[in-house]
Amino acid sequence: MMALMMASPAFAQDTRNWDKRSGVRFGYGYLNGVRELEDMNNPGKAKRLSPHTFVMGFEMQQVMEGGDWLDILFIENITISGLDQSVINPSASVLVGFEIDKQIQLGVGPNISTFDPSGKDKLVHLIMAVGWTAQAGVFSVPVHFSFIPDADGYWAAALTTGVNW
């Protein structure tokens, strides 16, 4: 069967390409349950943290056009949060999903973070995201909401925007 598909002229002429977009991201993050973190300058002492934080990062997207209204998405994102509180909390995500009418994005995938507020070394989580993108000439402006659930109640959510080129 595979030999027949490979020999088929329609299969041989399939030249789908991945379009690439990338850009900076920044916005608001909420880290549920985050209240204290050991102060690196004073070992053994806790530093009060706010669950509200500034997030910034860089995102790369690959899009394979599917036709009239549905495209496939592959997204890589690196984010740093906590800089507004003198804390560095880097994380990385890889998502797969769909783009509807070149404006609405839905994605899901793994997220890896160096920080686990539960103290149980749970550094890998699921991330789910939904977004809307507006065209702005040669650029596009995405607005994305992401959610990272956690079995122990330490979930995270973020609302970000940025510019793709």
mmCIF file of C-alpha atoms in Angstrom:
data_model
loop_
_atom_site.group_PDB
_atom_site.id
_atom_site.type_symbol
_atom_site.label_atom_id
_atom_site.label_comp_id
_atom_site.label_asym_id
_atom_site.label_seq_id
_atom_site.Cartn_x
_atom_site.Cartn_y
_atom_site.Cartn_z
ATOM 1 C CA MET A 1 0.000 0.000 0.000
ATOM 2 C CA MET A 2 2.804 2.424 0.890
ATOM 3 C CA ALA A 3 4.520 1.656 -2.435
ATOM 4 C CA LEU A 4 1.324 2.593 -4.261
ATOM 5 C CA MET A 5 1.089 5.873 -2.357
ATOM 6 C CA MET A 6 4.722 6.714 -3.073
ATOM 7 C CA ALA A 7 4.212 5.987 -6.773
ATOM 8 C CA SER A 8 1.062 8.103 -6.940
ATOM 9 C CA PRO A 9 1.620 11.362 -8.875
ATOM 10 C CA ALA A 10 -0.510 13.301 -6.359
ATOM 11 C CA PHE A 11 1.637 12.089 -3.446
ATOM 12 C CA ALA A 12 4.903 12.765 -5.276
ATOM 13 C CA GLN A 13 3.857 16.351 -6.086
ATOM 14 C CA ASP A 14 2.812 17.188 -2.527
ATOM 15 C CA THR A 15 5.087 20.120 -1.709
ATOM 16 C CA ARG A 16 3.665 21.406 1.558
ATOM 17 C CA ASN A 17 6.022 23.825 3.266
ATOM 18 C CA TRP A 18 6.234 25.068 6.809
ATOM 19 C CA ASP A 19 5.885 28.861 7.035
ATOM 20 C CA LYS A 20 7.908 30.306 9.904
ATOM 21 C CA ARG A 21 7.063 33.132 12.287
ATOM 22 C CA SER A 22 8.888 34.255 15.392
ATOM 23 C CA GLY A 23 8.874 37.107 17.841
ATOM 24 C CA VAL A 24 9.066 38.470 21.345
ATOM 25 C CA ARG A 25 6.394 37.908 23.992
ATOM 26 C CA PHE A 26 5.610 39.779 27.186
ATOM 27 C CA GLY A 27 2.703 40.000 29.578
ATOM 28 C CA TYR A 28 1.162 38.962 32.871
ATOM 29 C CA GLY A 29 1.503 35.660 34.706
ATOM 30 C CA TYR A 30 -0.230 34.225 37.742
ATOM 31 C CA LEU A 31 1.416 31.426 39.754
ATOM 32 C CA ASN A 32 -1.189 29.924 42.088
ATOM 33 C CA GLY A 33 0.164 28.912 45.495
ATOM 34 C CA VAL A 34 3.486 30.744 45.194
ATOM 35 C CA ARG A 35 4.080 32.666 48.388
ATOM 36 C CA GLU A 36 7.621 32.023 49.610
ATOM 37 C CA LEU A 37 10.968 31.067 48.146
ATOM 38 C CA GLU A 38 14.299 30.580 49.886
ATOM 39 C CA ASP A 39 16.288 33.812 49.673
ATOM 40 C CA MET A 40 19.556 33.052 47.848
ATOM 41 C CA ASN A 41 21.289 35.950 49.636
ATOM 42 C CA ASN A 42 20.209 34.696 53.085
ATOM 43 C CA PRO A 43 20.165 30.866 53.118
ATOM 44 C CA GLY A 44 17.534 29.417 55.418
ATOM 45 C CA LYS A 45 15.360 32.532 55.198
ATOM 46 C CA ALA A 46 12.260 32.804 53.067
ATOM 47 C CA LYS A 47 11.527 35.649 50.676
ATOM 48 C CA ARG A 48 7.862 36.610 50.191
ATOM 49 C CA LEU A 49 6.748 36.412 46.583
ATOM 50 C CA SER A 50 3.665 37.669 44.861
ATOM 51 C CA PRO A 51 1.780 35.224 42.642
ATOM 52 C CA HIS A 52 1.411 38.072 40.122
ATOM 53 C CA THR A 53 4.424 38.338 37.838
ATOM 54 C CA PHE A 54 5.755 39.826 34.627
ATOM 55 C CA VAL A 55 6.617 37.309 31.898
ATOM 56 C CA MET A 56 8.769 37.792 28.827
ATOM 57 C CA GLY A 57 10.161 35.478 26.228
ATOM 58 C CA PHE A 58 10.660 34.464 22.622
ATOM 59 C CA GLU A 59 8.473 32.227 20.497
ATOM 60 C CA MET A 60 8.977 30.415 17.199
ATOM 61 C CA GLN A 61 6.047 29.077 15.199
ATOM 62 C CA GLN A 62 5.894 26.809 12.184
ATOM 63 C CA VAL A 63 2.614 26.680 10.259
ATOM 64 C CA MET A 64 1.632 24.198 7.558
ATOM 65 C CA GLU A 65 -1.284 25.527 5.526
ATOM 66 C CA GLY A 66 -4.062 23.013 5.219
ATOM 67 C CA GLY A 67 -6.330 24.776 2.787
ATOM 68 C CA ASP A 68 -9.349 26.987 3.293
ATOM 69 C CA TRP A 69 -9.552 27.439 7.057
ATOM 70 C CA LEU A 70 -7.422 24.957 9.036
ATOM 71 C CA ASP A 71 -3.636 24.934 9.435
ATOM 72 C CA ILE A 72 -1.284 22.838 11.581
ATOM 73 C CA LEU A 73 0.883 24.600 14.204
ATOM 74 C CA PHE A 74 4.159 23.630 15.848
ATOM 75 C CA ILE A 75 5.307 26.123 18.515
ATOM 76 C CA GLU A 76 8.458 26.460 20.639
ATOM 77 C CA ASN A 77 8.518 29.031 23.439
ATOM 78 C CA ILE A 78 11.119 30.105 25.985
ATOM 79 C CA THR A 79 9.855 32.304 28.811
ATOM 80 C CA ILE A 80 11.340 33.959 31.883
ATOM 81 C CA SER A 81 9.068 35.088 34.702
ATOM 82 C CA GLY A 82 9.693 36.691 38.073
ATOM 83 C CA LEU A 83 12.150 39.405 37.045
ATOM 84 C CA ASP A 84 9.863 42.009 38.620
ATOM 85 C CA GLN A 85 10.503 40.249 41.962
ATOM 86 C CA SER A 86 14.262 39.709 41.445
ATOM 87 C CA VAL A 87 13.653 36.014 40.704
ATOM 88 C CA ILE A 88 14.521 34.150 37.520
ATOM 89 C CA ASN A 89 12.064 31.400 36.621
ATOM 90 C CA PRO A 90 12.842 30.114 33.110
ATOM 91 C CA SER A 91 10.590 27.661 31.325
ATOM 92 C CA ALA A 92 10.344 26.118 27.864
ATOM 93 C CA SER A 93 7.308 24.781 26.024
ATOM 94 C CA VAL A 94 6.681 22.833 22.840
ATOM 95 C CA LEU A 95 3.109 22.810 21.561
ATOM 96 C CA VAL A 96 1.279 21.230 18.644
ATOM 97 C CA GLY A 97 -2.099 22.436 17.530
ATOM 98 C CA PHE A 98 -4.257 24.145 14.963
ATOM 99 C CA GLU A 99 -4.787 27.583 13.500
ATOM 100 C CA ILE A 100 -8.307 28.456 12.367
ATOM 101 C CA ASP A 101 -8.807 31.090 9.644
ATOM 102 C CA LYS A 102 -5.233 32.383 10.166
ATOM 103 C CA GLN A 103 -6.348 34.067 13.408
ATOM 104 C CA ILE A 104 -7.317 31.634 16.180
ATOM 105 C CA GLN A 105 -4.685 29.272 17.597
ATOM 106 C CA LEU A 106 -5.162 26.234 19.845
ATOM 107 C CA GLY A 107 -2.210 24.241 21.172
ATOM 108 C CA VAL A 108 -1.147 21.712 23.778
ATOM 109 C CA GLY A 109 2.183 20.176 24.805
ATOM 110 C CA PRO A 110 4.844 19.774 27.491
ATOM 111 C CA ASN A 111 6.261 22.608 29.603
ATOM 112 C CA ILE A 112 9.540 22.314 31.493
ATOM 113 C CA SER A 113 10.405 24.734 34.291
ATOM 114 C CA THR A 114 13.370 25.001 36.654
ATOM 115 C CA PHE A 115 11.093 26.068 39.517
ATOM 116 C CA ASP A 116 8.601 23.872 41.400
ATOM 117 C CA PRO A 117 6.809 25.734 44.197
ATOM 118 C CA SER A 118 5.584 22.448 45.723
ATOM 119 C CA GLY A 119 9.184 21.383 46.413
ATOM 120 C CA LYS A 120 8.477 17.931 44.946
ATOM 121 C CA ASP A 121 10.714 18.366 41.870
ATOM 122 C CA LYS A 122 7.763 18.305 39.471
ATOM 123 C CA LEU A 123 9.440 20.205 36.669
ATOM 124 C CA VAL A 124 7.440 18.875 33.696
ATOM 125 C CA HIS A 125 3.815 19.871 33.184
ATOM 126 C CA LEU A 126 1.162 20.065 30.499
ATOM 127 C CA ILE A 127 0.537 23.454 28.896
ATOM 128 C CA MET A 128 -2.612 24.418 27.021
ATOM 129 C CA ALA A 129 -2.928 27.642 25.063
ATOM 130 C CA VAL A 130 -5.480 29.546 23.029
ATOM 131 C CA GLY A 131 -4.864 32.740 21.122
ATOM 132 C CA TRP A 132 -5.922 35.262 18.556
ATOM 133 C CA THR A 133 -3.620 37.007 16.087
ATOM 134 C CA ALA A 134 -4.222 40.293 14.255
ATOM 135 C CA GLN A 135 -2.345 41.252 11.105
ATOM 136 C CA ALA A 136 -0.404 44.536 11.288
ATOM 137 C CA GLY A 137 1.152 45.051 7.870
ATOM 138 C CA VAL A 138 4.226 42.821 7.556
ATOM 139 C CA PHE A 139 3.949 41.958 11.266
ATOM 140 C CA SER A 140 1.314 40.127 13.274
ATOM 141 C CA VAL A 141 0.267 40.775 16.863
ATOM 142 C CA PRO A 142 -0.713 37.662 18.855
ATOM 143 C CA VAL A 143 -2.674 37.692 22.116
ATOM 144 C CA HIS A 144 -2.372 34.326 23.881
ATOM 145 C CA PHE A 145 -3.740 32.819 27.072
ATOM 146 C CA SER A 146 -1.915 29.782 28.477
ATOM 147 C CA PHE A 147 -2.743 27.481 31.369
ATOM 148 C CA ILE A 148 -0.477 24.974 33.142
ATOM 149 C CA PRO A 149 -2.464 22.655 35.450
ATOM 150 C CA ASP A 150 -0.927 20.967 38.504
ATOM 151 C CA ALA A 151 -2.193 18.069 40.614
ATOM 152 C CA ASP A 152 -1.021 19.778 43.832
ATOM 153 C CA GLY A 153 -2.785 23.083 43.099
ATOM 154 C CA TYR A 154 0.272 25.028 41.946
ATOM 155 C CA TRP A 155 -1.207 25.886 38.534
ATOM 156 C CA ALA A 156 -0.057 28.787 36.409
ATOM 157 C CA ALA A 157 -1.737 31.012 33.837
ATOM 158 C CA ALA A 158 -0.439 33.767 31.587
ATOM 159 C CA LEU A 159 -1.791 36.377 29.200
ATOM 160 C CA THR A 160 0.820 37.546 26.716
ATOM 161 C CA THR A 161 1.172 39.582 23.560
ATOM 162 C CA GLY A 162 4.045 40.498 21.285
ATOM 163 C CA VAL A 163 5.047 40.905 17.651
ATOM 164 C CA ASN A 164 5.774 38.260 15.032
ATOM 165 C CA TRP A 165 7.944 38.894 11.994
#
